Tab-separated table of C-alpha atoms in Angstrom:
chain	number	residue	atom	x	y	z
A	4	MET	CA	0.000	0.000	0.000
A	5	ARG	CA	1.319	3.411	-0.897
A	6	ILE	CA	-0.625	5.150	1.880
A	7	PHE	CA	1.724	4.140	4.659
A	8	GLY	CA	4.903	4.552	2.586
A	9	LEU	CA	8.083	3.638	4.404
A	10	ILE	CA	6.304	1.939	7.304
A	11	VAL	CA	4.880	-0.680	4.937
A	12	GLU	CA	8.252	-1.217	3.282
A	13	ARG	CA	9.857	-1.758	6.688
A	14	GLU	CA	7.101	-4.161	7.773
A	15	LYS	CA	7.391	-6.191	4.556
A	16	SER	CA	10.954	-7.084	5.457
A	17	ARG	CA	9.748	-8.564	8.762
A	18	VAL	CA	7.125	-10.843	7.189
A	19	VAL	CA	8.617	-14.035	5.780
A	20	GLY	CA	7.166	-15.954	2.849
A	21	SER	CA	5.107	-15.277	-0.236
A	22	TYR	CA	2.106	-14.088	1.801
A	23	GLY	CA	3.986	-11.094	3.224
A	24	PRO	CA	2.536	-8.366	0.967
A	25	ALA	CA	-0.997	-9.736	1.385
A	26	ILE	CA	-0.644	-9.758	5.180
A	27	ILE	CA	0.636	-6.178	5.178
A	28	ASP	CA	-2.259	-5.136	2.909
A	29	LEU	CA	-4.785	-6.741	5.258
A	30	GLN	CA	-3.178	-5.101	8.288
A	31	GLY	CA	-3.460	-1.722	6.586
A	32	ARG	CA	-7.109	-2.302	5.732
A	33	VAL	CA	-7.900	-3.354	9.304
A	34	ASN	CA	-6.209	-0.198	10.621
A	35	VAL	CA	-8.304	1.968	8.297
A	36	LEU	CA	-11.521	0.190	9.317
A	37	GLU	CA	-10.702	0.599	13.020
A	38	HIS	CA	-10.035	4.316	12.499
A	39	ASN	CA	-13.299	4.774	10.591
A	40	GLN	CA	-15.228	3.004	13.351
A	41	LYS	CA	-13.730	5.292	16.020
A	42	VAL	CA	-14.722	8.364	13.986
A	43	LYS	CA	-18.276	7.043	13.507
A	44	VAL	CA	-18.639	6.443	17.248
A	45	GLN	CA	-17.406	9.962	18.060
A	46	VAL	CA	-19.819	11.530	15.557
A	47	ALA	CA	-22.701	9.451	16.916
A	48	GLU	CA	-21.931	10.617	20.468
A	49	HIS	CA	-22.042	14.269	19.378
A	50	GLU	CA	-25.288	13.738	17.498
A	51	GLN	CA	-26.844	12.165	20.593
A	52	ASP	CA	-25.988	15.351	22.464
A	53	GLY	CA	-28.184	17.189	19.958
A	54	GLN	CA	-25.353	18.790	18.031
A	55	THR	CA	-23.840	17.861	14.730
A	56	GLU	CA	-20.120	18.377	14.187
A	57	ILE	CA	-20.706	21.683	12.377
A	58	GLU	CA	-23.025	22.997	15.108
A	59	ARG	CA	-20.486	22.076	17.766
A	60	ILE	CA	-17.704	23.952	15.945
A	61	LEU	CA	-19.874	27.008	15.375
A	62	ALA	CA	-21.065	27.038	18.979
A	63	GLY	CA	-17.496	26.876	20.242
A	64	GLY	CA	-16.551	30.350	18.987
A	65	ARG	CA	-19.660	32.363	19.784
A	66	ASN	CA	-18.479	34.018	22.996
A	67	GLN	CA	-14.875	34.690	22.096
A	68	GLY	CA	-15.547	38.212	20.805
A	69	SER	CA	-17.624	39.262	23.803
A	70	ASP	CA	-15.040	37.820	26.196
A	71	LEU	CA	-12.364	39.903	24.506
A	72	TRP	CA	-14.317	43.145	25.011
A	73	GLU	CA	-14.898	42.364	28.695
A	74	VAL	CA	-11.158	42.017	29.269
A	75	LEU	CA	-10.395	45.357	27.605
């Protein structure tokens, strides 16, 4: 896989036999699937709170301007 670059090349040298590249490819795919699952769970948790990702980001910066004026 070209995505992981040098890490994959290093790992290929550790795997012995003709199945080495296939094993590395499967490991890469499993890593991507695990990452995607973590992201889906995080998004689902935010949506259960009643906010989508965009709403959460927009809500995070609403009071910054007013806080600045109070300090001055």
